[in-house]
Coordinates of C-alpha atoms in Angstrom, one line a residue:
M1 CA -62.5 83.1 -29.7
S2 CA -65.2 80.5 -30.4
Y3 CA -63.9 77.9 -28.0
L4 CA -65.6 79.9 -25.4
T5 CA -69.0 79.6 -27.0
T6 CA -71.5 76.8 -26.5
P7 CA -73.6 75.6 -29.4
T8 CA -76.1 72.7 -29.0
G9 CA -74.5 69.5 -27.9
L10 CA -71.2 71.2 -27.1
T11 CA -70.0 72.8 -23.9
R12 CA -67.0 73.7 -21.9
A13 CA -65.6 70.5 -20.4
P14 CA -65.0 70.1 -16.7
T15 CA -64.2 72.7 -14.1
G16 CA -61.4 75.1 -14.6
P17 CA -57.8 74.9 -15.8
A18 CA -56.4 71.3 -16.1
P19 CA -52.8 70.2 -15.4
L20 CA -51.1 69.4 -18.7
G21 CA -48.5 67.0 -19.9
V22 CA -46.9 66.1 -23.2
G23 CA -47.8 63.2 -25.4
V24 CA -45.5 62.5 -28.3
P25 CA -47.4 60.9 -31.2
G26 CA -44.4 59.5 -33.0
F27 CA -41.0 60.9 -33.9
A28 CA -39.3 59.5 -37.0
H29 CA -36.9 56.5 -36.8
P30 CA -34.0 57.2 -34.4
L31 CA -31.5 57.1 -37.4
L32 CA -33.5 59.8 -39.2
A33 CA -34.4 61.9 -36.1
P34 CA -31.5 61.5 -33.5
T35 CA -32.0 65.1 -32.2
E36 CA -35.7 64.4 -31.6
W37 CA -35.1 61.3 -29.6
A38 CA -32.3 62.9 -27.6
E39 CA -34.5 65.9 -26.7
L40 CA -37.4 63.6 -25.8
L41 CA -35.0 61.6 -23.5
R42 CA -33.7 64.9 -21.9
C43 CA -37.2 66.1 -21.3
C44 CA -38.2 62.8 -19.7
R45 CA -35.2 62.8 -17.4
G46 CA -35.9 66.4 -16.4
A47 CA -39.7 66.0 -15.9
G48 CA -40.9 67.4 -12.6
T49 CA -38.1 70.0 -12.3
R50 CA -39.0 73.6 -12.8
G51 CA -39.8 74.6 -16.3
V52 CA -39.7 71.0 -17.7
A53 CA -43.0 69.5 -18.7
P54 CA -44.1 66.0 -17.7
V55 CA -44.1 63.5 -20.6
H56 CA -47.1 61.2 -20.3
W57 CA -46.3 58.9 -23.1
A58 CA -44.4 58.5 -26.4
V59 CA -45.5 56.5 -29.5
L60 CA -43.1 54.0 -31.1
D61 CA -43.7 53.5 -34.8
V62 CA -41.0 51.4 -36.4
A63 CA -42.6 50.7 -39.8
N64 CA -46.3 51.5 -39.5
G65 CA -46.2 49.1 -36.6
P66 CA -43.4 46.9 -35.1
G67 CA -41.8 46.0 -38.4
A68 CA -40.7 42.5 -39.5
R69 CA -38.0 42.0 -36.9
P70 CA -36.5 43.8 -33.9
D71 CA -34.9 47.1 -35.0
P72 CA -31.4 47.5 -33.5
H73 CA -31.7 51.2 -33.4
C74 CA -35.1 51.4 -31.8
L75 CA -34.4 48.8 -29.1
P76 CA -31.8 51.0 -27.1
A77 CA -33.8 54.2 -27.7
V78 CA -37.0 52.6 -26.2
A79 CA -35.0 51.1 -23.4
R80 CA -33.6 54.5 -22.4
L81 CA -37.1 56.1 -22.5
R82 CA -38.6 53.3 -20.4
E83 CA -35.9 53.7 -17.8
T84 CA -37.2 57.3 -17.1
G85 CA -40.6 55.9 -16.3
V86 CA -42.3 57.3 -19.4
Q87 CA -44.8 55.0 -21.0
V88 CA -43.9 53.8 -24.5
L89 CA -46.9 53.0 -26.7
G90 CA -46.7 50.7 -29.7
H91 CA -48.3 52.1 -32.9
L92 CA -51.3 49.9 -34.1
D93 CA -53.1 51.1 -37.2
T94 CA -56.8 50.2 -37.0
G95 CA -57.5 51.4 -40.6
R96 CA -60.6 53.2 -39.3
G97 CA -61.8 49.8 -38.1
A98 CA -61.2 47.9 -41.3
R99 CA -58.0 46.2 -40.4
P100 CA -58.3 42.4 -39.6
F101 CA -58.4 41.7 -35.9
G102 CA -55.7 39.0 -36.2
E103 CA -53.2 41.4 -37.8
L104 CA -53.7 44.0 -35.0
I105 CA -53.1 41.5 -32.2
S106 CA -50.1 40.0 -34.0
D107 CA -48.5 43.4 -34.2
A108 CA -49.3 43.9 -30.5
H109 CA -47.5 40.7 -29.6
R110 CA -44.4 41.7 -31.5
F111 CA -44.3 45.1 -29.8
L112 CA -44.5 43.5 -26.4
E113 CA -42.0 40.7 -27.1
W114 CA -39.4 43.0 -28.8
Y115 CA -39.8 46.4 -27.2
R116 CA -41.6 45.6 -23.9
V117 CA -44.1 48.5 -24.6
D118 CA -46.3 49.8 -21.9
G119 CA -49.4 50.1 -24.0
F120 CA -50.7 50.8 -27.5
W121 CA -51.7 53.8 -29.7
L122 CA -54.7 52.7 -31.8
D123 CA -54.2 55.0 -34.8
R124 CA -57.0 55.9 -37.2
C125 CA -59.5 54.7 -34.6
P126 CA -63.1 54.9 -35.8
T127 CA -65.6 57.2 -34.2
D128 CA -69.0 55.8 -35.1
R129 CA -71.2 53.6 -33.0
T130 CA -71.4 50.7 -35.5
L131 CA -67.7 49.9 -35.2
L132 CA -67.6 50.3 -31.4
P133 CA -68.0 46.5 -30.8
A134 CA -64.9 45.6 -32.9
I135 CA -62.8 48.2 -31.1
R136 CA -64.1 47.0 -27.7
K137 CA -63.1 43.4 -28.6
A138 CA -59.6 44.6 -29.6
A139 CA -59.2 46.6 -26.4
T140 CA -60.3 43.6 -24.3
C141 CA -57.7 41.4 -26.0
L142 CA -54.9 43.9 -25.7
R143 CA -55.6 44.3 -22.0
A144 CA -55.2 40.6 -21.6
L145 CA -51.7 40.6 -23.1
R146 CA -50.1 42.3 -20.1
E147 CA -50.9 43.8 -16.8
D148 CA -51.7 47.6 -16.6
V149 CA -51.6 48.1 -20.4
Y150 CA -52.3 51.7 -21.4
L151 CA -54.5 52.3 -24.4
V152 CA -54.9 55.6 -26.4
F153 CA -57.5 55.7 -29.1
A154 CA -56.3 58.1 -31.7
H155 CA -59.6 59.2 -33.2
G156 CA -58.6 62.7 -34.2
S157 CA -62.2 64.0 -33.5
H158 CA -64.9 63.3 -30.9
P159 CA -66.1 59.7 -31.1
C160 CA -69.4 58.5 -29.8
P161 CA -69.2 58.3 -26.0
G162 CA -69.0 54.6 -25.8
Y163 CA -65.4 54.5 -26.8
A164 CA -64.4 56.1 -23.5
E165 CA -65.3 52.9 -21.7
S166 CA -62.5 51.0 -23.4
A167 CA -59.7 53.5 -23.6
D168 CA -57.4 55.1 -21.0
Q169 CA -57.3 58.2 -23.2
L170 CA -59.0 59.5 -26.3
V171 CA -57.4 61.8 -28.9
T172 CA -60.4 64.1 -29.6
F173 CA -58.6 66.6 -31.7
A174 CA -55.7 66.0 -34.2
G175 CA -55.4 68.7 -36.8
A176 CA -54.4 72.2 -37.8
W177 CA -54.2 75.2 -35.6
S178 CA -56.5 77.1 -38.0
D179 CA -59.2 74.5 -37.0
Y180 CA -58.2 74.2 -33.4
R181 CA -58.6 77.8 -32.5
F182 CA -62.3 77.6 -33.5
S183 CA -62.9 74.1 -32.2
Q184 CA -65.6 73.0 -29.8
V185 CA -65.7 70.2 -27.2
A186 CA -68.5 67.6 -27.1
E187 CA -70.8 67.9 -24.1
W188 CA -70.3 64.3 -22.9
T189 CA -66.6 64.9 -22.2
A190 CA -67.6 66.9 -19.1
D191 CA -68.3 63.6 -17.4
Y192 CA -64.6 62.6 -17.5
P193 CA -61.4 64.1 -16.0
P194 CA -58.8 65.8 -18.2
E195 CA -56.4 62.9 -18.1
R196 CA -58.9 61.0 -20.4
F197 CA -58.3 63.4 -23.3
C198 CA -55.5 64.4 -25.6
H199 CA -55.2 67.2 -28.3
L200 CA -52.6 67.2 -31.1
V201 CA -52.2 70.4 -33.0
H202 CA -49.9 71.2 -35.9
G203 CA -49.1 74.5 -37.5
V204 CA -49.1 76.4 -34.2
P205 CA -46.9 79.6 -34.4
R206 CA -44.7 80.3 -31.4
T207 CA -46.7 83.5 -30.8
H208 CA -49.9 81.4 -30.3
L209 CA -48.6 78.8 -27.9
D210 CA -50.2 80.4 -24.9
E211 CA -53.5 80.7 -26.6
A212 CA -53.4 77.0 -27.8
L213 CA -52.6 75.9 -24.2
R214 CA -55.5 77.9 -22.9
I215 CA -57.9 76.2 -25.3
A216 CA -56.6 72.8 -24.3
R217 CA -57.2 73.6 -20.6
W218 CA -60.6 75.1 -21.3
Q219 CA -61.7 72.1 -23.3
G220 CA -60.5 69.7 -20.6
A221 CA -57.5 68.0 -22.2
G222 CA -54.8 66.6 -20.0
T223 CA -52.3 65.7 -22.6
V224 CA -51.2 67.9 -25.6
Y225 CA -48.7 68.1 -28.4
L226 CA -48.2 71.4 -30.2
T227 CA -45.9 71.8 -33.2
D228 CA -45.2 74.5 -35.7
R229 CA -44.6 71.8 -38.3
R230 CA -47.4 71.3 -40.9
S231 CA -49.0 68.1 -42.0
A232 CA -49.6 66.9 -45.6
V233 CA -51.4 63.7 -44.5
P234 CA -55.0 63.1 -43.4
T235 CA -56.0 64.5 -40.0
G236 CA -55.8 62.0 -37.1
T237 CA -52.8 60.0 -38.5
V238 CA -49.3 59.9 -37.1
G239 CA -47.9 61.8 -40.0
D240 CA -45.1 64.0 -41.0
A241 CA -46.1 66.9 -38.8
W242 CA -45.3 64.8 -35.7
E243 CA -42.1 63.2 -37.0
S244 CA -39.7 66.1 -36.4
L245 CA -39.0 68.3 -33.4
P246 CA -41.2 71.5 -33.2
G247 CA -39.1 74.6 -33.9
H248 CA -40.5 76.0 -30.6
W249 CA -39.9 72.8 -28.6
D250 CA -38.2 74.5 -25.7
A251 CA -40.9 77.2 -25.5
F252 CA -43.6 74.6 -25.7
V253 CA -42.4 72.3 -22.9
S254 CA -41.3 75.1 -20.7
R255 CA -44.8 76.7 -20.9
I256 CA -46.4 73.4 -19.8
G257 CA -43.8 73.0 -17.1
T258 CA -44.5 76.5 -15.6
G259 CA -48.2 76.6 -16.5
V260 CA -50.1 79.2 -18.4
S261 CA -52.6 81.3 -16.5
E262 CA -56.2 81.7 -17.6

């Protein structure tokens, strides 16, 4: 299992098994995925009880962003989630750093005004150093919009370390199980606690859930989402793999709720 090896520039991230929680990177619209939203709400309400995983956050994506007007189906769904104390994050597509700053902030304002989101999911966030100043500028502006805003940078792979200074959490893996089981963690991540990192993995068979959770703990991730669905879209986006409920949802959340030994 190569996640236990240490090539140059890569290492095991911080000390020992990390406590895990669930991050939901974006179910389909409540009209198209009523079961998914109902299960998410059930899990949020039961978080902290035996065998039920804590949900750290859930992403709201109405129409690749907030949409043109408040959605009458999303409004009550989001309100119910927020009542459980779970953070709801508005989906902002950065276009790998190419999206105009004004459009990004305009979408953020609509998410806050219409859905009272707790923070933002910066999808397709760039990873290279040259675009870091633009993302830092956006993050500073987003934090000024409301108190205690929570920011997740959805890179999908390890960015340059400077991005960690502007985000509450970084998605350092988003991709297929076939890649995840042989993945490595960047050495610099050992300087941060597990709650700063999230892993999203699709195509995980039920029989490999325990192994996937061990990899996440070993690599120092504090938030995970594992699904047996497969994606047909580029790695790192909120795509079709995340939109429907995993076939092994109950097994997934119960394993996090009870823990998986090393």
